[in-house]
Amino acid sequence: MKMAIRVFLLLFMFFSSSYPTFSLYEDQVGLMDWHQKYIGKVKHAVFHTQKAARKRVVVSTEENVVASLDLRHGEIFWRHVLGPNDVIDQIDIVLGKYVITLSSGGSILRAWNLPDGQMVWESTLIGSKPSKPLLLVPTNLKVDKDNVVFVYGNGFIHAVASVDGEVLWKKELASEGIDIHQIIYPDGSDKIYAVGFLGFSEVAAYQLNVKSGELSKPSNLLFPAGFSGDLSFVTDETAVAMDSTGTILVAIHFQDGQIRLHQTPVSQIIQDFSGTAVILSSKIPGMFILKIDSSVAFIRVINEGKLEVVDKLGHTNSISDSLPLSDSQEAFALVQHGDGKILLTVKLSGDWTSNLVEETIQMDHQRGIVDKVFINSYVRMDRSNGFRFLIVMADHSLLLLQQGEIVWSREDGLASIVDVKASELPVEKDGVSVAKVEHNLYEWLKGHLLKLKGTLMIATPDDVAAIQKIRLQSSEKSKMTRDRNGFRKLLIVLTRAGKLFALHTGDGRIVWSLLLNSLRKSEACENPRGISLHQWQDPHHHALDENPSVLVVGRCGHSLDSAGVLSIVDTYTGEERSHMGPLHSIIRIIPLPFTDSLEQRLHLLLDGNQQAHLYPRTAEALRIFQQELGNIYWYSAETNKGILRGHGVQKNCVLEETDDFCFDSRDLWSIVFPSESETIAATATRSLNEVVHTQTKVTGDQEVMYKYISKNLLFLATVAPKAGGPIGSVTPDESSLVVYVIDTVTGRILHRMTHHGSQGPLQAVFSENWIVYHYFNLRAHRYEMSVIEIYDQARADNKDVLKLVLGTHNLTSPTTAYSRPEVVTKSQSYFFTHSVKTMAVTSTAKGITSKQVLLGTIGDQVLALDKRFLDPRRTANPTQAEKEEGIIPLTDSLPIIPQSYITHSLKVEGLRGIITVPAKLESTTLVFAYGVDLFFTRLAPSRTYDSLTEDFSYALLLITIIALLVAILVTWVWSEKKELQEKWR
Amino acid sequence: MSTRYSSSLSLFVLLNLTILLARTSFAFQSDELLADDEEFGLEGGRSPDLATVTRPASPTPSPRKRSLDSGSDQDSKVQFSLEHAFGDSDFSPAGTFSARLKTSSHGGQTLTKLRFSRNAFSETEKQNFKRLLEGDDFYRIRLPSNVLSPPGREYIISSVKARCLPRDALDEHFVIHMEGVNVLAVNYGSPGSCQYPRQLKLPSKWSFKSHTVLKNSDQAPRTPVFTEEVVGENGEGEEVKPLERSFWAKYWMYLIPLGLIVMNAMTQAMNMPEEQATGQPGSQTQAVAGRGQPTAVRRR
């Protein structure tokens, strides 16, 4: 029995070691990985400061996060990331203990427990047609002893009990074609009013009984001129709207079911007015804000619809919602911008001239202008009102201001990363040797002794803590210079706000940040947004005197053909070297494999008119480009039409003004997918900077297979148009998935294969000569992953040694895409348990290390799967030779080993992308996963075979050597003595 | 020239005859040739002269197509034209593909028996092509994306550097990717490799050698499904396997040293008698010395 157990244990150990595991020990967490939590740009904020031990603010964001933040430090108490389709419309706090969120266009109402964020209840409110969602939380209204929340969404008004989410009553309002703009509950009454527009030219007000939802007769009033924009409520009884021409203000009064209108031309209250005016949404009692050209006017509504301009401000500024103060007054905050600072004023709604608070705060220019402001009051030591301001800046960062100071700030722009590029750190110049970091020999020895104790497991808990501290503090990893292993790098990230951050890979801190000039709002560029980052200059020969830089590409609008903007940013200093734009539209950016004498990479930017523009715009770049003109090809996909086209460069553009850097393109090939059976679902290409170590693969039986390695391959998958919906919306017979491998120079289809009964969502990754893709198999009701490997047959007869010796082989001859390729593909499919959000593949410096496929799972974790499992040559019974080669016996599904989650216990909430960067050390690759959270780690797919681990005990080695030396000496002396004695005997 | 004419004439007659024959023995032939059609297609211009000959024949099939369409609902003949362009010029007709449209029982339509007849280059086209060769420019072709209602949604374009085509004659290779009656893509180029850098070489014969292949989509291999039983068998198989290894394979690491030791012992044993025979006195002296040493020490 004992023997059996032993054998079992041995076998177990053998098997557990046969799969390389990437797990780490508990005390290694945080050594080479870091995780940062963000929430995104705040949309709504509700303060909870009264009667609470921990003062907090509950926020909802554009990343669909609802979070409770510590008001003292800005840390996250709790947060929940709702799905990308579950947009939060409104939030509020009820009963002083529940956070209410209304999301998905007013159809899902949830309550979260305020202290710990547990979900208390959830109600799905079903309606008929989409409408503007509204949430009304009356402060003291009870229906049958229940506090009630009123929700208007999808054409229905619902009364929901705030304790358990039960729908007390609901009433359809949209059936008469009314578009509700506001629900009003006058305090203490038993009626609520729903006010909105009927068509374009009629105001309607509904009266509902609070208890039963009973609808009394609606009152309508026709306004023939018609309305434009929203109703803006000034008081509970008065609203203001703009007429359809944008020149007449209409004050609307609701009283006892009666509606009265009062018209005032804008020109009457504002002198030199021309053009149109827009009412900005605001919630200040008795007042509204009118936007005219570049200035805003604050207009007070005096009784009976008389309007009066209170103030007119020229600058762009933001105004908070009003906040009720204790003595039945309401205050609001106004933020104005000065030179490098912001001016905060708090005014009472009734009194414009005097300010309750006036503060000036220095503000970093890189944060841009104030986007939103929320205020909260507290009682000061001297019993007067003090105010806190939560402001959201143009770069999406969140700041809390109090008493003229920034209490805390959060860089929540990092929750919406658009693109990432890695950049090297500066070379060490002034001869600071790494050894100097270790303070002195004693410290060094002490540290290693501690480590030794740790390895020998004789360390006390205090020692363990000390070891952990030393490890975390090792200043090595956060230094600002290049290291020998290439672990230290800068991650340059572009956020949706148009801000560029440089993150240090050692500890994830922000080295510099820059709100790009080209991506700031301006007259010429209304809605700028960043699209992508590209390596502009990556100096190797001039590494000491040239700084690397990145090209930031942006667009001035949401449509593809809006004008483009460009910026070039130095990655060491974070300065914008130059910016261009607005210029031609930018559809696609092609980094060319050529660099000029300054090592600036040539880029080809394609615009909407099928013209290619060359950057940098220098004569040298043009000369290089013209030499290679005939060898430049690209492709474009028209996804809605299902056409793939190949293009080549032709000649200079024919324009009014001659532009040497603009080139016309011509169509060289096209592939038209039959529109009734196929739509393009996904594409994948090889990463441009991928390194392939060997062109061949030697199989177990001493055969050589040549990989078909071409940079111009495109993997494309199409699905049946019907199968575009969610899984289960089609039957297996209706759905199929076709995959293509296409040479993008000639348009040749190298491989084409149909998966019947399968559908998307499809994720694919392309590396070396293989493609791995993930899809859903409707017949098997499971997700599947398939692999395609492409081998070159044209070179297969180069195995002859004699040929190689005599040089008659064709391995070194230049290849051209116009030769007919003879390829064979091998393919196999496996079942896979998880659905996958995103996919990536590890990349190493020389491409020797085996690859891993990184899968972003639906649980927002990153799973590393060995490529060995996705080998098309796996068979059920591998031969001895195949086993020696490392082929795993065929299984129908891919194993998920819990230790291979590289995010270990952490979650990268809202995971959107994974990028891998090779380190200089061949065995290691750097992985950066981003979504709402950021996660960075180092990965060694075949373990670190080329270096000692960080916690390698040099002291132990030293001691061993010394001990051995001593032993040698002692034994030598002994032997000498013995020999002498022998001789004397 | 006259002989060539006559041969071409006879060929033309022959072709017409075969077409007529094909009409009469329709069902029989389609069964026979189906399999290799789809896989390998047909080499339209097996003899270079045929391409030139088929030119007058090309107008004749078009009325026949219609008559056949009405006649048989199972199979019918379709034609679609190939057009070409020199560099950026406009497209002009260059040849005709004819194929048989096969309607399967469940409504799917597939093309089989693809034939291609290439028009010979006219003088201006020759000049144009020469210019392409000199400028290393593209020779472009296009096909309709739907063979029943050309041009379908859009033309399928393909192009090749003109310098890739000339060998002795002009060699071309078409791979037409089909999905039902839709043409997805056409891969056009030389049948073999194309040298790089491309040399300027004029063809000795201005005629086309055409090879055409029709390709339909492959089926993806099914995901293997294992039942418990199979896994169990596998496990057993693996357990049994180690026993199959030969004695030598298992214990070679012990056997080789053993062999060496035996060899060593053997050689020593071989040497021993020799030494005993030849150098007995020496060994004796050695033995004496060996015995003598301790005595010597003692003597000191």
mmCIF file of N, CA and C in Angstrom, chain A residues 397-469:
data_model
loop_
_atom_site.group_PDB
_atom_site.id
_atom_site.type_symbol
_atom_site.label_atom_id
_atom_site.label_comp_id
_atom_site.label_asym_id
_atom_site.label_seq_id
_atom_site.Cartn_x
_atom_site.Cartn_y
_atom_site.Cartn_z
ATOM 1 N N SER A 397 -9.916 63.155 -15.447
ATOM 2 C CA SER A 397 -9.471 62.925 -14.078
ATOM 3 C C SER A 397 -10.486 63.524 -13.117
ATOM 4 N N LEU A 398 -10.463 63.021 -11.906
ATOM 5 C CA LEU A 398 -11.448 63.402 -10.899
ATOM 6 C C LEU A 398 -10.692 64.026 -9.730
ATOM 7 N N LEU A 399 -11.135 65.206 -9.292
ATOM 8 C CA LEU A 399 -10.441 65.884 -8.201
ATOM 9 C C LEU A 399 -11.439 66.334 -7.159
ATOM 10 N N LEU A 400 -11.016 66.300 -5.918
ATOM 11 C CA LEU A 400 -11.832 66.861 -4.852
ATOM 12 C C LEU A 400 -11.140 68.112 -4.344
ATOM 13 N N LEU A 401 -11.882 69.219 -4.352
ATOM 14 C CA LEU A 401 -11.322 70.488 -3.912
ATOM 15 C C LEU A 401 -12.033 70.923 -2.650
ATOM 16 N N GLN A 402 -11.282 71.421 -1.711
ATOM 17 C CA GLN A 402 -11.871 71.947 -0.487
ATOM 18 C C GLN A 402 -10.925 72.994 0.051
ATOM 19 N N GLN A 403 -11.461 74.085 0.486
ATOM 20 C CA GLN A 403 -10.700 75.197 1.055
ATOM 21 C C GLN A 403 -9.562 75.628 0.138
ATOM 22 N N GLY A 404 -9.853 75.660 -1.134
ATOM 23 C CA GLY A 404 -8.866 76.168 -2.082
ATOM 24 C C GLY A 404 -7.701 75.250 -2.341
ATOM 25 N N GLU A 405 -7.861 73.977 -1.992
ATOM 26 C CA GLU A 405 -6.764 73.051 -2.226
ATOM 27 C C GLU A 405 -7.292 71.796 -2.886
ATOM 28 N N ILE A 406 -6.400 71.095 -3.559
ATOM 29 C CA ILE A 406 -6.780 69.806 -4.137
ATOM 30 C C ILE A 406 -6.572 68.764 -3.047
ATOM 31 N N VAL A 407 -7.660 68.166 -2.568
ATOM 32 C CA VAL A 407 -7.539 67.169 -1.499
ATOM 33 C C VAL A 407 -7.008 65.863 -2.067
ATOM 34 N N TRP A 408 -7.620 65.429 -3.123
ATOM 35 C CA TRP A 408 -7.097 64.239 -3.814
ATOM 36 C C TRP A 408 -7.456 64.313 -5.282
ATOM 37 N N SER A 409 -6.763 63.508 -6.060
ATOM 38 C CA SER A 409 -7.076 63.441 -7.493
ATOM 39 C C SER A 409 -6.924 62.006 -7.945
ATOM 40 N N ARG A 410 -7.722 61.651 -8.927
ATOM 41 C CA ARG A 410 -7.657 60.304 -9.499
ATOM 42 C C ARG A 410 -7.481 60.436 -10.998
ATOM 43 N N GLU A 411 -6.574 59.655 -11.560
ATOM 44 C CA GLU A 411 -6.336 59.707 -13.009
ATOM 45 C C GLU A 411 -7.264 58.719 -13.700
ATOM 46 N N ASP A 412 -8.553 59.027 -13.724
ATOM 47 C CA ASP A 412 -9.475 58.040 -14.254
ATOM 48 C C ASP A 412 -9.557 58.014 -15.766
ATOM 49 N N GLY A 413 -8.786 58.873 -16.413
ATOM 50 C CA GLY A 413 -8.681 58.768 -17.864
ATOM 51 C C GLY A 413 -8.089 57.434 -18.279
ATOM 52 N N LEU A 414 -7.287 56.849 -17.375
ATOM 53 C CA LEU A 414 -6.632 55.579 -17.704
ATOM 54 C C LEU A 414 -7.608 54.418 -17.813
ATOM 55 N N ALA A 415 -8.866 54.645 -17.463
ATOM 56 C CA ALA A 415 -9.850 53.571 -17.612
ATOM 57 C C ALA A 415 -10.311 53.419 -19.054
ATOM 58 N N SER A 416 -9.960 54.378 -19.886
ATOM 59 C CA SER A 416 -10.435 54.290 -21.275
ATOM 60 C C SER A 416 -9.254 54.387 -22.233
ATOM 61 N N ILE A 417 -8.391 53.402 -22.153
ATOM 62 C CA ILE A 417 -7.204 53.383 -23.010
ATOM 63 C C ILE A 417 -7.610 52.992 -24.429
ATOM 64 N N VAL A 418 -7.080 53.737 -25.384
ATOM 65 C CA VAL A 418 -7.388 53.474 -26.783
ATOM 66 C C VAL A 418 -6.272 52.649 -27.420
ATOM 67 N N ASP A 419 -5.034 53.022 -27.124
ATOM 68 C CA ASP A 419 -3.919 52.323 -27.751
ATOM 69 C C ASP A 419 -2.701 52.371 -26.835
ATOM 70 N N VAL A 420 -1.822 51.401 -26.994
ATOM 71 C CA VAL A 420 -0.631 51.291 -26.145
ATOM 72 C C VAL A 420 0.583 51.034 -27.031
ATOM 73 N N LYS A 421 1.672 51.682 -26.717
ATOM 74 C CA LYS A 421 2.948 51.374 -27.357
ATOM 75 C C LYS A 421 4.010 51.334 -26.271
ATOM 76 N N ALA A 422 4.976 50.470 -26.440
ATOM 77 C CA ALA A 422 6.059 50.404 -25.458
ATOM 78 C C ALA A 422 7.236 51.199 -25.988
ATOM 79 N N SER A 423 7.928 51.848 -25.078
ATOM 80 C CA SER A 423 9.087 52.630 -25.482
ATOM 81 C C SER A 423 10.232 52.312 -24.534
ATOM 82 N N GLU A 424 11.454 52.373 -25.065
ATOM 83 C CA GLU A 424 12.617 52.099 -24.226
ATOM 84 C C GLU A 424 12.876 53.275 -23.306
ATOM 85 N N LEU A 425 13.555 52.987 -22.214
ATOM 86 C CA LEU A 425 13.987 54.048 -21.309
ATOM 87 C C LEU A 425 15.365 54.540 -21.763
ATOM 88 N N PRO A 426 15.795 55.697 -21.254
ATOM 89 C CA PRO A 426 17.108 56.202 -21.656
ATOM 90 C C PRO A 426 18.228 55.248 -21.239
ATOM 91 N N VAL A 427 19.294 55.253 -22.010
ATOM 92 C CA VAL A 427 20.477 54.468 -21.673
ATOM 93 C C VAL A 427 21.164 55.142 -20.495
ATOM 94 N N GLU A 428 21.764 54.330 -19.653
ATOM 95 C CA GLU A 428 22.470 54.898 -18.506
ATOM 96 C C GLU A 428 23.688 55.658 -19.007
ATOM 97 N N LYS A 429 23.776 56.927 -18.660
ATOM 98 C CA LYS A 429 24.820 57.737 -19.279
ATOM 99 C C LYS A 429 25.976 58.002 -18.333
ATOM 100 N N ASP A 430 25.651 58.423 -17.110
ATOM 101 C CA ASP A 430 26.714 58.945 -16.252
ATOM 102 C C ASP A 430 27.392 57.848 -15.438
ATOM 103 N N GLY A 431 27.416 56.668 -15.980
ATOM 104 C CA GLY A 431 28.202 55.598 -15.377
ATOM 105 C C GLY A 431 27.780 55.191 -13.986
ATOM 106 N N VAL A 432 26.503 55.350 -13.686
ATOM 107 C CA VAL A 432 26.031 54.873 -12.395
ATOM 108 C C VAL A 432 25.900 53.357 -12.506
ATOM 109 N N SER A 433 26.740 52.661 -11.768
ATOM 110 C CA SER A 433 26.690 51.206 -11.892
ATOM 111 C C SER A 433 25.545 50.679 -11.046
ATOM 112 N N VAL A 434 25.059 49.559 -11.458
ATOM 113 C CA VAL A 434 23.911 48.981 -10.779
ATOM 114 C C VAL A 434 24.277 48.600 -9.353
ATOM 115 N N ALA A 435 25.544 48.224 -9.147
ATOM 116 C CA ALA A 435 25.968 47.764 -7.825
ATOM 117 C C ALA A 435 25.809 48.851 -6.778
ATOM 118 N N LYS A 436 25.909 50.098 -7.202
ATOM 119 C CA LYS A 436 25.822 51.192 -6.233
ATOM 120 C C LYS A 436 24.465 51.258 -5.559
ATOM 121 N N VAL A 437 23.496 50.666 -6.197
ATOM 122 C CA VAL A 437 22.169 50.710 -5.618
ATOM 123 C C VAL A 437 22.145 49.946 -4.299
ATOM 124 N N GLU A 438 22.867 48.847 -4.267
ATOM 125 C CA GLU A 438 23.009 48.128 -3.004
ATOM 126 C C GLU A 438 23.921 48.985 -2.125
ATOM 127 N N HIS A 439 23.361 49.431 -1.012
ATOM 128 C CA HIS A 439 24.023 50.533 -0.303
ATOM 129 C C HIS A 439 25.445 50.184 0.122
ATOM 130 N N ASN A 440 25.597 49.119 0.813
ATOM 131 C CA ASN A 440 26.953 48.692 1.143
ATOM 132 C C ASN A 440 26.971 47.195 1.322
ATOM 133 N N LEU A 441 28.159 46.693 1.567
ATOM 134 C CA LEU A 441 28.327 45.238 1.619
ATOM 135 C C LEU A 441 27.504 44.631 2.745
ATOM 136 N N TYR A 442 27.485 45.362 3.870
ATOM 137 C CA TYR A 442 26.778 44.826 5.034
ATOM 138 C C TYR A 442 25.291 44.651 4.731
ATOM 139 N N GLU A 443 24.726 45.709 4.152
ATOM 140 C CA GLU A 443 23.297 45.656 3.789
ATOM 141 C C GLU A 443 23.041 44.498 2.833
ATOM 142 N N TRP A 444 23.933 44.413 1.885
ATOM 143 C CA TRP A 444 23.797 43.404 0.844
ATOM 144 C C TRP A 444 23.814 42.000 1.447
ATOM 145 N N LEU A 445 24.819 41.813 2.342
ATOM 146 C CA LEU A 445 24.943 40.507 2.983
ATOM 147 C C LEU A 445 23.722 40.211 3.840
ATOM 148 N N LYS A 446 23.267 41.274 4.537
ATOM 149 C CA LYS A 446 22.123 41.088 5.433
ATOM 150 C C LYS A 446 20.894 40.650 4.633
ATOM 151 N N GLY A 447 20.713 41.339 3.518
ATOM 152 C CA GLY A 447 19.581 41.005 2.661
ATOM 153 C C GLY A 447 19.648 39.563 2.198
ATOM 154 N N HIS A 448 20.838 39.159 1.789
ATOM 155 C CA HIS A 448 20.954 37.799 1.277
ATOM 156 C C HIS A 448 20.846 36.773 2.383
ATOM 157 N N LEU A 449 21.335 37.141 3.590
ATOM 158 C CA LEU A 449 21.176 36.216 4.723
ATOM 159 C C LEU A 449 19.697 35.996 5.016
ATOM 160 N N LEU A 450 18.954 37.112 4.937
ATOM 161 C CA LEU A 450 17.507 37.001 5.163
ATOM 162 C C LEU A 450 16.884 36.071 4.138
ATOM 163 N N LYS A 451 17.299 36.261 2.889
ATOM 164 C CA LYS A 451 16.762 35.423 1.825
ATOM 165 C C LYS A 451 17.115 33.965 2.080
ATOM 166 N N LEU A 452 18.365 33.761 2.537
ATOM 167 C CA LEU A 452 18.828 32.405 2.832
ATOM 168 C C LEU A 452 17.950 31.779 3.902
ATOM 169 N N LYS A 453 17.685 32.587 4.925
ATOM 170 C CA LYS A 453 16.804 32.105 5.988
ATOM 171 C C LYS A 453 15.457 31.709 5.400
ATOM 172 N N GLY A 454 14.995 32.562 4.480
ATOM 173 C CA GLY A 454 13.707 32.285 3.848
ATOM 174 C C GLY A 454 13.719 30.966 3.095
ATOM 175 N N THR A 455 14.794 30.728 2.360
ATOM 176 C CA THR A 455 14.850 29.477 1.585
ATOM 177 C C THR A 455 14.996 28.272 2.502
ATOM 178 N N LEU A 456 15.720 28.448 3.588
ATOM 179 C CA LEU A 456 15.906 27.318 4.502
ATOM 180 C C LEU A 456 14.726 27.168 5.454
ATOM 181 N N MET A 457 13.745 28.062 5.294
ATOM 182 C CA MET A 457 12.509 28.019 6.092
ATOM 183 C C MET A 457 12.783 28.116 7.585
ATOM 184 N N ILE A 458 13.743 28.943 7.966
ATOM 185 C CA ILE A 458 13.967 29.170 9.397
ATOM 186 C C ILE A 458 13.694 30.635 9.739
ATOM 187 N N ALA A 459 13.033 31.335 8.806
ATOM 188 C CA ALA A 459 12.786 32.761 9.027
ATOM 189 C C ALA A 459 11.588 32.948 9.959
ATOM 190 N N THR A 460 11.705 33.890 10.841
ATOM 191 C CA THR A 460 10.580 34.251 11.703
ATOM 192 C C THR A 460 9.617 35.111 10.898
ATOM 193 N N PRO A 461 8.382 35.257 11.340
ATOM 194 C CA PRO A 461 7.439 36.124 10.621
ATOM 195 C C PRO A 461 7.982 37.523 10.373
ATOM 196 N N ASP A 462 8.742 38.064 11.334
ATOM 197 C CA ASP A 462 9.340 39.389 11.149
ATOM 198 C C ASP A 462 10.298 39.388 9.975
ATOM 199 N N ASP A 463 11.087 38.319 9.919
ATOM 200 C CA ASP A 463 12.049 38.205 8.823
ATOM 201 C C ASP A 463 11.334 38.143 7.484
ATOM 202 N N VAL A 464 10.238 37.363 7.464
ATOM 203 C CA VAL A 464 9.469 37.220 6.219
ATOM 204 C C VAL A 464 8.971 38.580 5.760
ATOM 205 N N ALA A 465 8.483 39.346 6.731
ATOM 206 C CA ALA A 465 7.998 40.694 6.399
ATOM 207 C C ALA A 465 9.132 41.538 5.844
ATOM 208 N N ALA A 466 10.309 41.398 6.467
ATOM 209 C CA ALA A 466 11.459 42.182 6.018
ATOM 210 C C ALA A 466 11.857 41.783 4.598
ATOM 211 N N ILE A 467 11.820 40.470 4.344
ATOM 212 C CA ILE A 467 12.168 39.992 2.994
ATOM 213 C C ILE A 467 11.209 40.590 1.977
ATOM 214 N N GLN A 468 9.929 40.533 2.326
ATOM 215 C CA GLN A 468 8.902 41.042 1.423
ATOM 216 C C GLN A 468 9.148 42.515 1.131
ATOM 217 N N LYS A 469 9.512 43.244 2.186
ATOM 218 C CA LYS A 469 9.737 44.684 2.041
ATOM 219 C C LYS A 469 10.913 44.941 1.110
#
